[in-house]
Coordinates of C-alpha atoms in Angstrom, one line a residue:
X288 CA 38.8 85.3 11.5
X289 CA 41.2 82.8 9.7
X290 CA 39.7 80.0 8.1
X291 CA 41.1 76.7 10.0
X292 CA 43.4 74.7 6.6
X293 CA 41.9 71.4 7.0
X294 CA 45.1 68.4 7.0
X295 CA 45.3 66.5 3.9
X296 CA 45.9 63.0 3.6
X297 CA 46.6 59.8 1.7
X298 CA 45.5 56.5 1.3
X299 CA 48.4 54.0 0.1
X300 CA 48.2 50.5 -0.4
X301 CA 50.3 49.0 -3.4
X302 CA 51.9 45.7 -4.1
X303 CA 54.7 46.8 -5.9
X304 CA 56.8 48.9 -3.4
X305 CA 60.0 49.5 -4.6
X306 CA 60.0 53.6 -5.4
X307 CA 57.8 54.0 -2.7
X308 CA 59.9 55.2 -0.1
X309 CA 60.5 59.3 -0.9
X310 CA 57.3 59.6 -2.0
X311 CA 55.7 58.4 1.7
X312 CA 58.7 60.5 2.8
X313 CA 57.6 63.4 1.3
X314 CA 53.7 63.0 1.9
X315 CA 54.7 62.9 5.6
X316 CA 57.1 66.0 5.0
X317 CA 54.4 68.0 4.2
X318 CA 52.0 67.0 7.1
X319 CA 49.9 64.7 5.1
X320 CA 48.0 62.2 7.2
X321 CA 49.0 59.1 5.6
X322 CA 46.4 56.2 5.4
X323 CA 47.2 52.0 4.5
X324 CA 46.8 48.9 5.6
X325 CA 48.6 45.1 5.4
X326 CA 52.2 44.7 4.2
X327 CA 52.7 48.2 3.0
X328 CA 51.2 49.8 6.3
X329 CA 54.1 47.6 7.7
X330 CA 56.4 49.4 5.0
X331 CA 55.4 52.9 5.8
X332 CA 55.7 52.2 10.2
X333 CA 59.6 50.4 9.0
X334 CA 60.6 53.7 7.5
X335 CA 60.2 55.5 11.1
X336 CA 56.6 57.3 9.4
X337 CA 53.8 57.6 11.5
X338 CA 50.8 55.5 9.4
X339 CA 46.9 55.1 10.8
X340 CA 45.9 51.6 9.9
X341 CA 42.9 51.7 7.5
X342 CA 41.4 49.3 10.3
X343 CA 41.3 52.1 12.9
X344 CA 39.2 54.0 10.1
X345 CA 36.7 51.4 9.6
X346 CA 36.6 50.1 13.2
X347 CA 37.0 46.3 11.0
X348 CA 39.8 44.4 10.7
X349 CA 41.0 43.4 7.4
X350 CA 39.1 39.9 6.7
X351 CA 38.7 36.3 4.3
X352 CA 42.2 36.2 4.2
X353 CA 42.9 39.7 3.0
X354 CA 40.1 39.8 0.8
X355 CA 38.3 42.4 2.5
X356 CA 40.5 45.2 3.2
X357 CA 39.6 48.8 2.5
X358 CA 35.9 48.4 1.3
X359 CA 34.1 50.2 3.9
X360 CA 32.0 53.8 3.7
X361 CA 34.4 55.2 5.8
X362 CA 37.3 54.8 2.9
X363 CA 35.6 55.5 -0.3
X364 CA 33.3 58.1 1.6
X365 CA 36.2 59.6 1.9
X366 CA 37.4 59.2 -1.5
X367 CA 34.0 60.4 -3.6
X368 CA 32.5 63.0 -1.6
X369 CA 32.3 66.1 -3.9
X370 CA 34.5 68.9 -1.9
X371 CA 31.9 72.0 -3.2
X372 CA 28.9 69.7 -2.2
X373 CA 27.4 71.1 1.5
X374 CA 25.6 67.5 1.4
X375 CA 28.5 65.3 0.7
X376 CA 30.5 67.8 4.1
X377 CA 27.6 67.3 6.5
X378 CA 27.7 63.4 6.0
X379 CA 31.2 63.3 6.3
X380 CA 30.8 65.0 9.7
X381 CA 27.9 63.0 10.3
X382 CA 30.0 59.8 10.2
X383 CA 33.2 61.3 11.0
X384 CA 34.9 60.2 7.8
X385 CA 38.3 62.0 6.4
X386 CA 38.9 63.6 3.2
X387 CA 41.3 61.4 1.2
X388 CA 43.4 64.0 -1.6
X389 CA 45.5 61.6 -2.6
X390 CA 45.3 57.7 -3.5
X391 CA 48.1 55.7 -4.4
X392 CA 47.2 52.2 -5.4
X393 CA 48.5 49.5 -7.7
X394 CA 47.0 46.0 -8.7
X395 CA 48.1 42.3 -8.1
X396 CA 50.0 41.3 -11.0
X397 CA 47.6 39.6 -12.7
X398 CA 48.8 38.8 -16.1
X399 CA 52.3 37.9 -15.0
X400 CA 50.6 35.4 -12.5
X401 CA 48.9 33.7 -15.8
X402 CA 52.6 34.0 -17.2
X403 CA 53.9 32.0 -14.5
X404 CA 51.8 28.8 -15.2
X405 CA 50.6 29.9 -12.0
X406 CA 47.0 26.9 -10.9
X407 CA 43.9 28.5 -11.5
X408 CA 43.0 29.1 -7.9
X409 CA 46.3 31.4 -7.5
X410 CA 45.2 33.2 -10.9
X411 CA 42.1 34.2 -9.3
X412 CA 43.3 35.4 -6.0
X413 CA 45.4 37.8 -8.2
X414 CA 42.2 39.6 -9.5
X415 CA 42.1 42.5 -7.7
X416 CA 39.2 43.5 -5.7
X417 CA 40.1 46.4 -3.3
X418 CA 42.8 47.8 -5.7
X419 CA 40.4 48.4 -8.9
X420 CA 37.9 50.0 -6.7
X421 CA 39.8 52.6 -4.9
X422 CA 41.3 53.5 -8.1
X423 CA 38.2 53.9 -10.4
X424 CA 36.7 56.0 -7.0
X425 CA 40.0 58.3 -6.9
X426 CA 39.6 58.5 -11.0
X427 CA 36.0 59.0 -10.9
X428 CA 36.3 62.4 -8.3
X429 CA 39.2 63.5 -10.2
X430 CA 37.8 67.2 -9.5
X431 CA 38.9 66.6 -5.5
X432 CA 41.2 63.7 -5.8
X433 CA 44.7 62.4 -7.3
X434 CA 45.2 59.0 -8.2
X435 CA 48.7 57.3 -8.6
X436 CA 48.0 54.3 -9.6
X437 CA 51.0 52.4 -10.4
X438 CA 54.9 52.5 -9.7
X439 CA 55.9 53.9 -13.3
X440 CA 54.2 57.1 -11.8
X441 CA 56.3 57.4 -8.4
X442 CA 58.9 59.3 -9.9
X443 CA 56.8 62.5 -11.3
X444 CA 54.2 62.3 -9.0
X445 CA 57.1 63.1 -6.7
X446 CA 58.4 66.0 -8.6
X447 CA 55.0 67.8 -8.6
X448 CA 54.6 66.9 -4.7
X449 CA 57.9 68.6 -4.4
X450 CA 57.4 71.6 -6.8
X451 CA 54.0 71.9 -5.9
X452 CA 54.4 71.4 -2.0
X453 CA 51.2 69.1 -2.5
X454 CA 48.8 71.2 -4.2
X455 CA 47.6 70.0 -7.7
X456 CA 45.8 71.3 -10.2
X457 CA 42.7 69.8 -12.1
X458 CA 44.7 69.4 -15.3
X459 CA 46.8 67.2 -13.0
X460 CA 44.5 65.4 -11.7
X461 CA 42.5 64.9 -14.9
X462 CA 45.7 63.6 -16.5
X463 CA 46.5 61.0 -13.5
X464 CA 42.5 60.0 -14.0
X465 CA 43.0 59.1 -17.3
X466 CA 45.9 57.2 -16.4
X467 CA 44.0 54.8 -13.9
X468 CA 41.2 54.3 -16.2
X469 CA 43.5 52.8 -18.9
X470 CA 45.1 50.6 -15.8
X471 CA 41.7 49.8 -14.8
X472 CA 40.6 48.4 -18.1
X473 CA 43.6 46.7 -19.4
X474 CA 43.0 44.9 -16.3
X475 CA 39.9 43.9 -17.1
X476 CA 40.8 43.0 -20.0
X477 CA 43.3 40.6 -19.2
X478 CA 41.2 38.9 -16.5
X479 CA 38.3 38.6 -19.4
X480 CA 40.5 37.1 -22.1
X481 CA 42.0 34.6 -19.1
X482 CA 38.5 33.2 -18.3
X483 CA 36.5 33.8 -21.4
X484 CA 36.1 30.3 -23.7
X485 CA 32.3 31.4 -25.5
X486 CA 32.0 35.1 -26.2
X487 CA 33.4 36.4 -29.1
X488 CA 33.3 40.0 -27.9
X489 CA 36.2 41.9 -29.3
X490 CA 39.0 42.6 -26.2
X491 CA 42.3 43.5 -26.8
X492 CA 44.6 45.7 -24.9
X493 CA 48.3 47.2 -25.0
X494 CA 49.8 49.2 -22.2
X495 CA 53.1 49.5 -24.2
X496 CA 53.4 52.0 -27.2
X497 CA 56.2 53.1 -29.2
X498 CA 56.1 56.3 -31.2
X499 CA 57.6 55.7 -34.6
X500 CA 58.8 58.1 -36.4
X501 CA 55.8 58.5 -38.8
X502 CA 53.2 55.9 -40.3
X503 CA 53.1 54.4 -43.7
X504 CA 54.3 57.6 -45.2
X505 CA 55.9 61.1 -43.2
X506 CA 52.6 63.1 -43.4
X507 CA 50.9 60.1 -41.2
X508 CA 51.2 59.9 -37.4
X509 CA 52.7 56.4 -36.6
X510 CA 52.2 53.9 -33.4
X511 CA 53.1 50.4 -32.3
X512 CA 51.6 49.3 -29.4
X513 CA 53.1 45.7 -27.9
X514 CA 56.4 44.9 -26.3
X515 CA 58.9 44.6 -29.0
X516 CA 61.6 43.8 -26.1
X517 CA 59.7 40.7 -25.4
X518 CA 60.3 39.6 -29.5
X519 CA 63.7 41.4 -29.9
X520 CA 66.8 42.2 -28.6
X521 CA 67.9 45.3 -30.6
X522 CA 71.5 45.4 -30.9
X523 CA 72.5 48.4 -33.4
X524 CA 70.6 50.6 -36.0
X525 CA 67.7 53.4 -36.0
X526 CA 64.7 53.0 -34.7
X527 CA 62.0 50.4 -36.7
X528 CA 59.5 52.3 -38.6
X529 CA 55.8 52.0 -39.3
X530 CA 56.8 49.9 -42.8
X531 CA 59.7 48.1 -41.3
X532 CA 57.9 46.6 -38.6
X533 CA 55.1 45.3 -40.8
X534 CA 58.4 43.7 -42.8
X535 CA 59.5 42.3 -39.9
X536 CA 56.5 40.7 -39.3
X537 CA 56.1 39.3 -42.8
X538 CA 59.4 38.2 -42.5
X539 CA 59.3 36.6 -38.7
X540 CA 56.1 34.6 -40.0
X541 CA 58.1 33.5 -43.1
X542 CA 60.7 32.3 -41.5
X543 CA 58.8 30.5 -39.4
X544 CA 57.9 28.0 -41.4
X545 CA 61.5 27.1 -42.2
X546 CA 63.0 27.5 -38.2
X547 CA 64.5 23.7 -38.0
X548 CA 64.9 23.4 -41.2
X549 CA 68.5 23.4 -43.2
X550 CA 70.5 27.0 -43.1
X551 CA 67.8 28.9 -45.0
X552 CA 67.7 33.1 -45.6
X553 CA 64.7 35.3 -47.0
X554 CA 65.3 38.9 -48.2
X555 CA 61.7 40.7 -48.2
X556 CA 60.4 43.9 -49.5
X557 CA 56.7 44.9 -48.9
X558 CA 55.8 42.5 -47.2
X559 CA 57.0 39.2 -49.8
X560 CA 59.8 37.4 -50.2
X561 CA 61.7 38.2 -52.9
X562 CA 64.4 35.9 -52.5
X563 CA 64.3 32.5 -50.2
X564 CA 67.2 29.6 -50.6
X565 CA 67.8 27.1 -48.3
X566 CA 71.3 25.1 -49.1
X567 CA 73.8 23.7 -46.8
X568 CA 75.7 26.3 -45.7
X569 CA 74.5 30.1 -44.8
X570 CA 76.6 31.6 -47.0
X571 CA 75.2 30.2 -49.9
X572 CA 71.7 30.2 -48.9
X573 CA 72.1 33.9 -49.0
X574 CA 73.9 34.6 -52.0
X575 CA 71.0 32.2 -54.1
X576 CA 68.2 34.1 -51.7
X577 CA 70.0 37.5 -53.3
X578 CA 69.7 35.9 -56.8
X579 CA 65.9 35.6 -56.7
X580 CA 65.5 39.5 -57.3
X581 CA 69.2 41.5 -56.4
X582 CA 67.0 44.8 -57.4
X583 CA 64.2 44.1 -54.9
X584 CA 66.8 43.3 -52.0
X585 CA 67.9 47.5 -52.1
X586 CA 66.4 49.0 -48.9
X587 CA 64.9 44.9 -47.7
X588 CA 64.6 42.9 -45.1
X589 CA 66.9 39.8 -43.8
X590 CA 66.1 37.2 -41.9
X591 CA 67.9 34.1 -41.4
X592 CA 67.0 30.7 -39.1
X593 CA 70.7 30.1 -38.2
X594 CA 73.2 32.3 -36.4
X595 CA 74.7 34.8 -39.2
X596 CA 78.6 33.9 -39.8
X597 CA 81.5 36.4 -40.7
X598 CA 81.4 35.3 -44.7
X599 CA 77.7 36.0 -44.7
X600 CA 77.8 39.0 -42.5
X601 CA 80.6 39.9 -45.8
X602 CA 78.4 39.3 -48.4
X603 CA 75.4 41.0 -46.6
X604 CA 77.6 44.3 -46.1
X605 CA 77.8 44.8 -49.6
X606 CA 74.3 45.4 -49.8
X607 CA 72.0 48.4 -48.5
X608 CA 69.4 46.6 -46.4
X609 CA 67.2 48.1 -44.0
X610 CA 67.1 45.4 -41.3
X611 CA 68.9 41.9 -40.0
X612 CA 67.2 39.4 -38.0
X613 CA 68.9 35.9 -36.4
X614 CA 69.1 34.2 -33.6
X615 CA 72.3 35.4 -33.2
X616 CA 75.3 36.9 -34.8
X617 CA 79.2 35.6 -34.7
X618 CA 81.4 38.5 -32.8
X619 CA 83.2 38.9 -36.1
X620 CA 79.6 39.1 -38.1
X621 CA 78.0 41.6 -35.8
X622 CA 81.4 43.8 -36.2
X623 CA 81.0 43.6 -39.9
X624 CA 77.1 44.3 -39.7
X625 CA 77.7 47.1 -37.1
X626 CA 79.5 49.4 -40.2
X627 CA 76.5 50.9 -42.2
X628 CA 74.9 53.1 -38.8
X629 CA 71.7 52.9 -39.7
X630 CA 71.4 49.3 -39.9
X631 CA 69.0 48.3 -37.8
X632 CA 70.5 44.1 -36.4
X633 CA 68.1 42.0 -34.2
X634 CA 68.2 39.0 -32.6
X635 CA 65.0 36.8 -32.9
X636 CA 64.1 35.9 -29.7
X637 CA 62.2 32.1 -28.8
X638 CA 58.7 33.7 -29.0
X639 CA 54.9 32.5 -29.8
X640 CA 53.2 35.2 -31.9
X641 CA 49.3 35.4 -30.6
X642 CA 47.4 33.4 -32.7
X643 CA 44.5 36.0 -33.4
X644 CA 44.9 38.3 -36.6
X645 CA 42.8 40.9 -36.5
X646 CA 42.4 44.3 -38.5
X647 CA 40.5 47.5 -39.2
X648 CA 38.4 47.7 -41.7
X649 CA 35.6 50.1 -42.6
X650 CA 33.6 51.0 -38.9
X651 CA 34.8 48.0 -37.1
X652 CA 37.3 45.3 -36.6
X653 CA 38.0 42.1 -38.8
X654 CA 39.0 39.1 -36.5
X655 CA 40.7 35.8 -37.7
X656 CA 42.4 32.6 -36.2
X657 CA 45.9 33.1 -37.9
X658 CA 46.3 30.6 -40.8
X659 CA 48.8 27.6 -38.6
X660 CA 48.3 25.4 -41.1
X661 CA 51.4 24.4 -43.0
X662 CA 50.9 22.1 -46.0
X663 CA 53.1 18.9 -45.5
X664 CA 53.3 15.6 -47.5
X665 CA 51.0 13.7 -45.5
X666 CA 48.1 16.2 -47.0
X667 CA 49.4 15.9 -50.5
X668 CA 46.6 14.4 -52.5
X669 CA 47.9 13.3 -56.0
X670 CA 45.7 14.0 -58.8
X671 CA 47.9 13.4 -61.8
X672 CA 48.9 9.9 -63.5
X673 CA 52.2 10.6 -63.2
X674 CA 53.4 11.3 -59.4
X675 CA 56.2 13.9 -58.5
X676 CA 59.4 12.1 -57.3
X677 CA 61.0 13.0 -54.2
X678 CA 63.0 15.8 -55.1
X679 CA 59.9 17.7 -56.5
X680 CA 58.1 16.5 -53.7
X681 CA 60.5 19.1 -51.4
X682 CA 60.6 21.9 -54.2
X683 CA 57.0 21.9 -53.8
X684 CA 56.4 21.8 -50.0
X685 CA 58.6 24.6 -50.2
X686 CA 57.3 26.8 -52.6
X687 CA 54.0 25.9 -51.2
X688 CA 55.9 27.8 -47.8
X689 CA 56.8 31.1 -49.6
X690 CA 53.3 30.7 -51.5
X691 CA 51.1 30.9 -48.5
X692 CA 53.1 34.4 -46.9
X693 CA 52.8 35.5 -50.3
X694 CA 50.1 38.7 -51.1
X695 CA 47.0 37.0 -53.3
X696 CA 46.9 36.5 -56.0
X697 CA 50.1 34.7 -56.1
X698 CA 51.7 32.4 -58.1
X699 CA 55.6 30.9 -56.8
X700 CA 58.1 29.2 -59.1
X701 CA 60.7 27.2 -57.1
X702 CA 63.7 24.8 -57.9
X703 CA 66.2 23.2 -55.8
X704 CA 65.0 24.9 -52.9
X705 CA 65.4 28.6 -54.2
X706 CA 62.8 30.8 -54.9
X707 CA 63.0 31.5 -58.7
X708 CA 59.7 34.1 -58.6
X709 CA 56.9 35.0 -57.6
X710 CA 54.0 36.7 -58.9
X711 CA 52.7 39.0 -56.1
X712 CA 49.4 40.6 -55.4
X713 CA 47.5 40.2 -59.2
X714 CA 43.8 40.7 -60.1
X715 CA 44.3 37.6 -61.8
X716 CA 46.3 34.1 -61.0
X717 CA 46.8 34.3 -64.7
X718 CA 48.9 37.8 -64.4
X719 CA 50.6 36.3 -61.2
X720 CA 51.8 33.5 -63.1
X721 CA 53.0 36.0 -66.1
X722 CA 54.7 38.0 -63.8
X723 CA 56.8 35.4 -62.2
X724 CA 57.9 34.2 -65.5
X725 CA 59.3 37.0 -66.6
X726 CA 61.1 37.9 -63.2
X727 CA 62.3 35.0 -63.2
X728 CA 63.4 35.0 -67.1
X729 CA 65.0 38.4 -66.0
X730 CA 66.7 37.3 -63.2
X731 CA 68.5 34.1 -65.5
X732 CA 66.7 31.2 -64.0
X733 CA 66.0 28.4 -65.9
X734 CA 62.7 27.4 -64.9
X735 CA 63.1 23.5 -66.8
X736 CA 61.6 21.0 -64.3
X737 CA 61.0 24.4 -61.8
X738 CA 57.8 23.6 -59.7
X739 CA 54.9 26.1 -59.2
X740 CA 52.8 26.7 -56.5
X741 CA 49.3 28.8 -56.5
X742 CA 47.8 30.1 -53.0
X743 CA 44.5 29.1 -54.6
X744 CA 42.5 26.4 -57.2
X745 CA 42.9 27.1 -61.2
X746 CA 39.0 27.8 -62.1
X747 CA 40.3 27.0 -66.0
X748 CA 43.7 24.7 -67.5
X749 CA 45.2 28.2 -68.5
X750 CA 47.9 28.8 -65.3
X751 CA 49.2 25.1 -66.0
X752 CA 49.5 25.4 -69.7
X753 CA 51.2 28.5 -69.4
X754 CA 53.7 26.8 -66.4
X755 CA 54.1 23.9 -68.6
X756 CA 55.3 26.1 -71.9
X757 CA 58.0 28.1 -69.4
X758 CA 59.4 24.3 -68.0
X759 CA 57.2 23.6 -65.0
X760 CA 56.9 20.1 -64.4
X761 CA 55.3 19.8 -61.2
X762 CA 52.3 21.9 -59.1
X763 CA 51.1 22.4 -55.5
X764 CA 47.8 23.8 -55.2
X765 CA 44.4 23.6 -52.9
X766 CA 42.3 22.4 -55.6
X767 CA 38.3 22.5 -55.1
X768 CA 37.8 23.5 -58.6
X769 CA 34.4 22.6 -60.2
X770 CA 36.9 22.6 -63.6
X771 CA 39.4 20.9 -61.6
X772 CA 39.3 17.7 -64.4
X773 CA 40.4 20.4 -67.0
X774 CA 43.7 20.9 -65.0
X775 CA 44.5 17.3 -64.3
X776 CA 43.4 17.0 -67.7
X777 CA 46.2 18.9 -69.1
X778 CA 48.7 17.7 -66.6
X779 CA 48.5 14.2 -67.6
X780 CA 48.2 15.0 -71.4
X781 CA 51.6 17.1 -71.0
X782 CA 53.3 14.8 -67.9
X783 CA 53.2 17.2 -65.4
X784 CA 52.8 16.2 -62.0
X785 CA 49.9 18.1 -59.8
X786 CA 49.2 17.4 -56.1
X787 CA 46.2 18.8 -54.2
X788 CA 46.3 20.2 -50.9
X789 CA 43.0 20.6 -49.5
X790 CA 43.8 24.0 -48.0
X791 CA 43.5 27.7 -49.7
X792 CA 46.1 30.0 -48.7
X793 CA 44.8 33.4 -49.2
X794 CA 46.9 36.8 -48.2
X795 CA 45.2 40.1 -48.3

């Protein structure tokens, strides 16, 4: 006797519809009994498809407003009972409930409802209730059951319904389960990072990655998870790897601390600046930013706070840099730009970085409120008899700038708004300071009345004897020394201005 093939059917109920339509098309092609309620129910009977209201299932009606849809017995009976289970069969015949095969469900959008500046009460009526369920069910009996659970999956869910004449295999099904479960918790953890103000439990959660092309170096496998599209609008050049994008970022934040200031450019390489000018025009803040360390800027990064001209675009051409970033580019300057191939060129889009830092480190994860503080001359304390005039006064806020993007221990030597050096990443402030020196005695810069700025106190006199013996006249530092007298000491017996900030500026 031939065994009577039992129908298959499918449960669908999404918000986003658009894609929808040759999948329900196809389900119903191949006989499926087809399962949904509310507005796509309405969706699937507009289309000419016979539907059965989830309602006719459940003998309720859908209530509280919508609220109460789907979660009934009846629906995730069907959903969860185990297909090789005797038990779990004799129920379903017991309470005449249908197999479900196939679930295709998709959430309220939450997180671009908290986007939208959307009140509070219309936040919460986007956390899905219904949605979430049926999909963690479908997920859960992945053994019986296929979950698509959000548009981005229409299309090759369709090609297997089609190839596969709506038979799947576990491997599918395992795959799709996988799938929801990373839907289902990003969800979560949006909605817990939208209503949590106490716990300090660490949340965090992409559903965008990017495969670069390798990590720090080609034997490492490299990722960036985020939206650079929402940052970026990528207009020529390769793709960003693992070590440009941490440039980028060094740079963005840089830069940030100058965006409404004068025409200013930086030029970066690991992570510091190795040249920074700001002057009147664009031009000329590059060509002094290129100055600060023309060896360094081979294979760097550029970033500028005004739109890039056609004589800088010039001057940048003759050099080999990896990346470009502006707010925008003049038609002739993006031509110019365009030439090298591999150069990547991005426009800086209006964008709030998250204000979190947070890293790996040993078995867990280090979490930090990202340093917003930028020293100004309201927090300048001045600890010297002699007080830095006006003009130092803006060398040092500025070098104070490069100094706190700077890798500690660092030391920065400033004049005239142009970054003469830097010492970068020392054991020692002493062998930061050194360092910058001789860059900067390298490089040609005189470093007469040249200001110096220190990410953190001096703990003995030596940095600003050594500053004052190159030509540095005036400092910018946290201060918080118990030795701090033996600084100010110095200072005053040498005239050298010193101001104290109050704030450390540490960079690991």
């Amino acid at each position: 006797m031939t065994p009577i093939m039992r129908k298959k059917s499918a449960l669908i109920s999404v918000f986003h519809k658009d894609g929808l339509k040759p999948v329900v098309e196809q389900l119903y092609a191949l006989n499926f009994d087809i399962y949904s309620t509310g507005g796509t129910e309405k969706f699937i009977k507009d289309l000419g498809i016979d539907v059965i209201p989830v309602e006719d299932l459940t003998s309720y009606p859908s209530i509280l407003g919508g609220r109460v849809k789907t979660l009934h017995p009846k629906v995730f009976g069907g959903i969860l009972s185990r297909r090789d289970n005797e038990k779990d069969l004799e129920q379903l015949d017991a309470y005449d409930i249908p197999q479900i095969d196939v679930v295709i469900v998709d959430l309220y959008p939450f997180e671009k409802t908290v986007e939208s500046g959307a009140s509070e009460q219309d936040i919460i009526e986007k956390i899905d209730i219904g949605g979430i369920s049926l999909i963690r069910a479908a997920a859960k009996n992945f053994k019986d059951v296929l979950c698509v659970s959000a548009r981005e999956q229409y299309d090759d869910f369709l090609k297997v319904l089609v190839a596969q004449k709506g038979e799947f295999t576990l491997e599918q099904r395992k795959i799709h389960a996988a799938k929801a479960f990373a839907i289902s918790s990003h969800y979560d953890t949006a909605i817990y990072t939208f209503l949590n103000t106490t716990e300090t439990n660490f949340r965090e959660s992409f559903n965008t990655v990017n495969t670069l092309r390798y990590g720090e170096n080609p034997h490492q496998k490299g990722y960036f998870y985020g939206d650079l599209n929402a940052m970026f609008d990528k207009l020529h050049g390769k793709e960003l790897s693992y070590n440009n994008l941490l440039d980028v970022d060094a740079a963005v934040n840089l830069m940030g601390e100058f965006t409404n200031d004068k025409p200013t450019f930086a030029i970066l390489k690991h992570n510091n600046a190795c040249g920074l000018a700001q002057r009147d025009t664009l031009h000329q803040a590059y060509v002094d930013a290129l100055a600060g360390d023309p060896q360094s800027a081979f294979g760097g990064v550029l970033i500028s706070n005004k739109v890039i001209d056609e004589a800088t675009a010039q001057e940048i051409n003759k050099l080999f840099c990896e990346v470009v970033i502006a707010p925008n580019y003049d038609e002739e300057a993006l031509k110019i730009l365009k030439g090298k191939k591999n150069r990547i060129i991005l426009i800086q889009k209006i964008f709030s970085l998250s204000e979190p830092n947070y890293r790996t480190a040993l078995n867990g994860v280090l979490y930090q409120d990202r340093n917003l503080k930028t020293d100004s001359v309201s927090d300048l304390k001045m600890a010297t008899i002699l007080k830095p005039t006006e003009k130092q006064i803006d060398d040092l806020i500025f070098a104070s700038k490069i100094c706190k993007h700077t890798k500690s221990n660092t030391i920065v030597l400033a004049k005239n708004k142009q970054l003469c050096a830097s010492g970068t990443g020392q054991t020692s402030r002493v062998d930061a300071l050194n360092q910058a020196i001789v860059k900067a005695k390298f490089f040609n810069f005189d470093l007469q009345d040249a200001v110096m700025a220190s990410d953190a106190f001096f703990p003995f006199p030596d940095c600003v004897e050594i500053a004052q013996q190159a030509g540095v006249n005036a400092v910018i530092q946290p201060g918080g020394s118990i030795k701090d007298q033996l600084s100010i000491d110095y200072c005053d017996a040498n005239k050298m201005r010193m101001v104290f900030t109050g704030t450390r500026h540490f960079k690991h």
